Tab-separated table of C-alpha atoms in Angstrom:
chain	number	residue	atom	x	y	z
A	282	ALA	CA	16.124	5.541	3.733
A	283	GLN	CA	13.577	6.736	1.249
A	284	THR	CA	10.731	8.899	2.509
A	285	VAL	CA	7.486	9.953	0.871
A	286	THR	CA	5.663	13.096	1.987
A	287	GLN	CA	2.081	14.048	1.258
A	288	SER	CA	1.496	17.481	2.717
A	289	GLN	CA	-2.267	17.641	2.147
A	290	PRO	CA	-4.175	15.568	4.725
A	291	GLU	CA	-7.467	16.426	3.011
A	292	MET	CA	-8.603	17.955	-0.260
A	293	SER	CA	-12.084	18.866	-1.448
A	294	VAL	CA	-13.263	19.408	-5.018
A	295	GLN	CA	-16.550	19.977	-6.782
A	296	GLU	CA	-17.796	17.204	-9.016
A	297	ALA	CA	-16.546	17.629	-12.622
A	298	GLU	CA	-13.724	19.936	-11.516
A	299	THR	CA	-9.988	19.208	-11.539
A	300	VAL	CA	-7.906	18.556	-8.447
A	301	THR	CA	-4.190	18.039	-7.900
A	302	LEU	CA	-2.717	15.980	-5.071
A	303	SER	CA	0.882	16.655	-4.062
A	304	CYS	CA	3.683	14.242	-3.249
A	305	THR	CA	7.384	14.723	-2.656
A	306	TYR	CA	9.971	12.071	-1.956
A	307	ASP	CA	13.548	11.776	-0.899
A	308	THR	CA	15.973	9.327	-2.474
A	309	SER	CA	19.573	9.053	-3.545
A	310	GLU	CA	18.715	6.567	-6.292
A	311	SER	CA	18.687	7.563	-9.954
A	312	ASP	CA	16.302	4.876	-11.133
A	313	TYR	CA	13.100	4.105	-9.272
A	314	TYR	CA	9.340	3.838	-9.599
A	315	LEU	CA	6.536	6.002	-8.269
A	316	PHE	CA	2.889	5.081	-7.803
A	317	TRP	CA	-0.451	6.522	-6.805
A	318	TYR	CA	-2.842	4.163	-5.038
A	319	LYS	CA	-6.494	4.729	-4.194
A	320	GLN	CA	-7.990	3.272	-1.009
A	321	PRO	CA	-11.804	3.447	-0.760
A	322	PRO	CA	-13.648	2.550	2.470
A	323	SER	CA	-13.451	-1.118	1.452
A	324	ARG	CA	-9.740	-0.791	2.399
A	325	GLN	CA	-8.518	-2.462	-0.800
A	326	MET	CA	-5.589	-0.572	-2.306
A	327	ILE	CA	-6.083	0.004	-6.019
A	328	LEU	CA	-3.308	1.106	-8.362
A	329	VAL	CA	-4.207	4.351	-10.120
A	330	ILE	CA	-1.061	5.165	-12.052
A	331	ARG	CA	2.671	4.497	-12.061
A	332	GLN	CA	5.735	6.344	-13.324
A	333	GLU	CA	9.204	5.043	-14.071
A	334	ALA	CA	11.847	7.603	-13.161
A	335	TYR	CA	13.916	7.080	-16.290
A	336	LYS	CA	10.949	8.008	-18.484
A	337	GLN	CA	10.633	11.746	-19.011
A	338	GLN	CA	7.088	11.566	-20.317
A	339	ASN	CA	4.425	11.966	-17.656
A	340	ALA	CA	2.144	8.945	-17.240
A	341	THR	CA	-1.573	9.233	-17.971
A	342	GLU	CA	-4.488	6.881	-17.384
A	343	ASN	CA	-7.774	8.264	-18.683
A	344	ARG	CA	-8.752	11.098	-16.279
A	345	PHE	CA	-5.641	10.620	-14.158
A	346	SER	CA	-2.260	12.116	-15.000
A	347	VAL	CA	0.914	12.910	-13.138
A	348	ASN	CA	3.359	15.788	-13.120
A	349	PHE	CA	6.732	14.172	-12.486
A	350	GLN	CA	9.540	16.601	-11.677
A	351	LYS	CA	12.612	14.444	-11.096
A	352	ALA	CA	14.999	17.226	-10.110
A	353	ALA	CA	12.515	18.590	-7.596
A	354	LYS	CA	11.583	15.048	-6.441
A	355	SER	CA	7.947	15.872	-6.915
A	356	PHE	CA	5.187	13.577	-8.163
A	357	SER	CA	1.717	15.123	-8.186
A	358	LEU	CA	-1.525	13.488	-9.314
A	359	LYS	CA	-4.100	15.396	-11.341
A	360	ILE	CA	-7.650	14.118	-11.499
A	361	SER	CA	-9.736	15.698	-14.239
A	362	ASP	CA	-13.535	15.740	-14.390
A	363	SER	CA	-13.791	14.513	-10.783
A	364	GLN	CA	-16.498	11.948	-10.128
A	365	LEU	CA	-18.213	10.911	-6.926
A	366	GLY	CA	-16.526	7.515	-7.200
A	367	ASP	CA	-13.127	9.185	-6.947
A	368	ALA	CA	-13.735	9.938	-3.269
A	369	ALA	CA	-11.158	7.933	-1.301
A	370	MET	CA	-7.764	8.068	0.384
A	371	TYR	CA	-4.944	8.513	-2.103
A	372	PHE	CA	-1.452	7.294	-1.318
A	373	CYS	CA	1.767	8.129	-3.083
A	374	ALA	CA	4.320	5.312	-3.033
A	375	TYR	CA	7.956	4.721	-3.983
A	376	ASN	CA	9.894	1.650	-5.023
A	377	SER	CA	13.628	1.624	-5.607
A	378	GLY	CA	13.368	-1.087	-8.231
A	379	GLY	CA	16.699	-2.580	-7.270
A	380	GLY	CA	15.975	-5.727	-5.303
A	381	ALA	CA	13.920	-4.227	-2.476
A	382	ASP	CA	10.419	-4.867	-3.693
A	383	GLY	CA	8.391	-3.342	-0.886
A	384	LEU	CA	6.649	-0.027	-1.400
A	385	THR	CA	7.252	3.020	0.799
A	386	PHE	CA	3.994	4.922	1.211
A	387	GLY	CA	3.150	8.475	2.203
A	388	LYS	CA	0.533	9.230	4.857
A	389	GLY	CA	-2.194	9.786	2.316
A	390	THR	CA	-4.612	12.496	1.227
A	391	HIS	CA	-8.321	12.196	1.863
A	392	LEU	CA	-10.148	13.352	-1.256
A	393	ILE	CA	-13.708	14.597	-0.875
A	394	ILE	CA	-15.922	15.078	-3.913
A	395	GLN	CA	-18.742	17.561	-3.426
A	396	PRO	CA	-21.809	17.020	-5.633
B	62	GLU	CA	-9.828	-14.006	-11.627
B	63	ALA	CA	-10.457	-14.260	-7.904
B	64	GLY	CA	-8.754	-11.560	-5.871
B	65	VAL	CA	-6.591	-11.757	-2.777
B	66	ALA	CA	-8.646	-13.234	0.057
B	67	GLN	CA	-8.085	-12.285	3.683
B	68	SER	CA	-9.778	-13.351	6.880
B	69	PRO	CA	-11.052	-12.416	9.309
B	70	ARG	CA	-12.337	-9.024	8.248
B	71	TYR	CA	-12.328	-7.716	11.825
B	72	LYS	CA	-10.767	-8.904	15.066
B	73	ILE	CA	-10.927	-7.496	18.571
B	74	ILE	CA	-8.620	-8.881	21.256
B	75	GLU	CA	-7.220	-7.841	24.601
B	76	LYS	CA	-3.573	-6.944	25.018
B	77	ARG	CA	-1.272	-9.882	25.659
B	78	GLN	CA	-3.566	-12.216	23.718
B	79	SER	CA	-2.521	-13.834	20.459
B	80	VAL	CA	-4.111	-13.453	17.031
B	81	ALA	CA	-3.618	-14.865	13.543
B	82	PHE	CA	-4.525	-13.539	10.125
B	83	TRP	CA	-4.862	-15.561	6.964
B	84	CYS	CA	-4.197	-14.606	3.349
B	85	ASN	CA	-4.823	-16.530	0.129
B	86	PRO	CA	-3.142	-14.783	-2.820
B	87	ILE	CA	-4.223	-14.835	-6.426
B	88	SER	CA	-3.594	-18.236	-7.947
B	89	GLY	CA	-0.113	-18.524	-9.380
B	90	HIS	CA	1.278	-15.449	-7.648
B	91	ALA	CA	4.701	-16.299	-6.291
B	92	THR	CA	5.280	-13.079	-4.367
B	93	LEU	CA	3.294	-12.270	-1.237
B	94	TYR	CA	3.498	-9.254	1.064
B	95	TRP	CA	2.100	-8.334	4.477
B	96	TYR	CA	1.666	-4.649	5.238
B	97	GLN	CA	0.617	-2.935	8.473
B	98	GLN	CA	-1.487	0.220	8.155
B	99	ILE	CA	-1.918	2.200	11.356
B	100	LEU	CA	-4.809	4.671	11.383
B	101	GLY	CA	-3.843	7.905	9.652
B	102	GLN	CA	-0.743	6.464	8.026
B	103	GLY	CA	0.234	4.697	4.849
B	104	PRO	CA	0.903	0.959	4.795
B	105	LYS	CA	4.272	-0.240	6.055
B	106	LEU	CA	5.858	-3.424	4.727
B	107	LEU	CA	6.230	-6.132	7.365
B	108	ILE	CA	7.397	-9.105	5.339
B	109	GLN	CA	7.790	-10.279	1.756
B	110	PHE	CA	7.771	-13.895	0.575
B	111	GLN	CA	8.936	-15.305	-2.705
B	112	ASN	CA	7.223	-18.710	-2.936
B	113	ASN	CA	7.824	-20.110	0.572
B	114	GLY	CA	11.042	-18.192	1.245
B	115	VAL	CA	11.413	-14.863	3.040
B	116	VAL	CA	12.837	-12.060	0.900
B	117	ASP	CA	12.581	-9.173	3.360
B	118	ASP	CA	11.478	-9.152	6.982
B	119	SER	CA	13.609	-6.235	8.141
B	120	GLN	CA	10.615	-4.302	9.513
B	121	LEU	CA	8.899	-7.250	11.192
B	122	PRO	CA	8.968	-7.006	15.033
B	123	LYS	CA	10.266	-10.527	15.431
B	124	ASP	CA	9.856	-10.623	19.186
B	125	ARG	CA	6.088	-10.772	18.760
B	126	PHE	CA	5.266	-11.136	15.063
B	127	SER	CA	5.741	-14.235	12.943
B	128	ALA	CA	4.651	-15.201	9.448
B	129	GLU	CA	4.800	-18.295	7.351
B	130	ARG	CA	3.981	-19.455	3.871
B	131	LEU	CA	4.742	-23.130	4.145
B	132	LYS	CA	3.547	-24.415	0.768
B	133	GLY	CA	4.199	-21.242	-1.158
B	134	VAL	CA	0.511	-20.460	-1.480
B	135	ASP	CA	-1.495	-19.072	1.432
B	136	SER	CA	0.114	-17.344	4.371
B	137	THR	CA	-0.562	-16.623	8.025
B	138	LEU	CA	0.628	-13.680	10.107
B	139	LYS	CA	0.617	-14.105	13.879
B	140	ILE	CA	1.019	-11.689	16.764
B	141	GLN	CA	1.827	-13.027	20.213
B	142	PRO	CA	1.481	-11.290	22.602
B	143	ALA	CA	-0.442	-8.329	21.163
B	144	LYS	CA	0.164	-4.760	22.321
B	145	LEU	CA	-2.128	-1.742	22.089
B	146	GLU	CA	0.069	-0.252	19.354
B	147	ASP	CA	-0.602	-3.285	17.139
B	148	SER	CA	-4.084	-1.931	16.449
B	149	ALA	CA	-4.079	-1.463	12.683
B	150	VAL	CA	-5.291	-2.832	9.372
B	151	TYR	CA	-3.186	-5.721	8.127
B	152	LEU	CA	-3.099	-5.872	4.351
B	153	CYS	CA	-1.967	-8.775	2.247
B	154	ALA	CA	-0.849	-8.286	-1.354
B	155	SER	CA	0.438	-10.554	-4.077
B	156	SER	CA	2.102	-10.266	-7.454
B	157	SER	CA	3.037	-12.742	-10.141
B	158	LEU	CA	6.683	-11.664	-10.234
B	159	ARG	CA	9.125	-9.771	-8.051
B	160	GLY	CA	9.859	-6.163	-8.815
B	161	PRO	CA	7.908	-2.976	-9.530
B	162	ASN	CA	6.982	-4.037	-13.060
B	163	SER	CA	4.608	-6.613	-11.659
B	164	PRO	CA	1.433	-4.963	-10.309
B	165	LEU	CA	0.458	-5.551	-6.698
B	166	HIS	CA	-3.007	-6.899	-5.952
B	167	PHE	CA	-4.241	-6.118	-2.453
B	168	GLY	CA	-6.837	-7.809	-0.313
B	169	ASN	CA	-9.429	-5.981	1.782
B	170	GLY	CA	-7.356	-6.321	4.940
B	171	THR	CA	-8.052	-7.352	8.510
B	172	ARG	CA	-8.802	-4.592	10.998
B	173	LEU	CA	-7.309	-5.473	14.383
B	174	THR	CA	-8.327	-3.672	17.547
B	175	VAL	CA	-6.319	-4.380	20.702
B	176	THR	CA	-7.986	-3.237	23.932
């Protein structure tokens, strides 16, 4: 079974600084999808960014970018120019893409933005 | 576009009682998911529907949990009888198509407390 590990329960960053959230995963698949979701106190999960494993280029979405290291099974999220609205729980998630549609999530990282 | 609607927002029950949660997905979304999120953990898939058929319920505790999506639109998730360990947030999500290429839209969840 696939597993997703987020080793940082909590991270803190100054407003306008850059922070990197770590994620590792375990799979025997060669083709799959990886995601970062944001969960604010409202509890609604919001997609931040996604990466397809067969694409070598790292995904970017405005201030958010990933460092995808397929051989190391690592998928970190970098948030540049941190804003107060970025404060939330961040979850890394995996999908095998081959019929099983459900996401496997990590335990999450609580991101604190200090003004 | 209206989002995924869930009710109630909060529910407190005693163990051995029954409870039901309701989810109305985004209009036209054929795929619907129920996730369970225990405090301090990432969401775990309970069941996935495609229209009114079950695609995956391998992680649903079928001795006490049931779910239905009779007309392929809204869905209910029931727990009977509830146990203390069922205390969690229950998230509903929908997507227009199956597979990781179709973004998931989450509702705000129902927080269940079993005393």
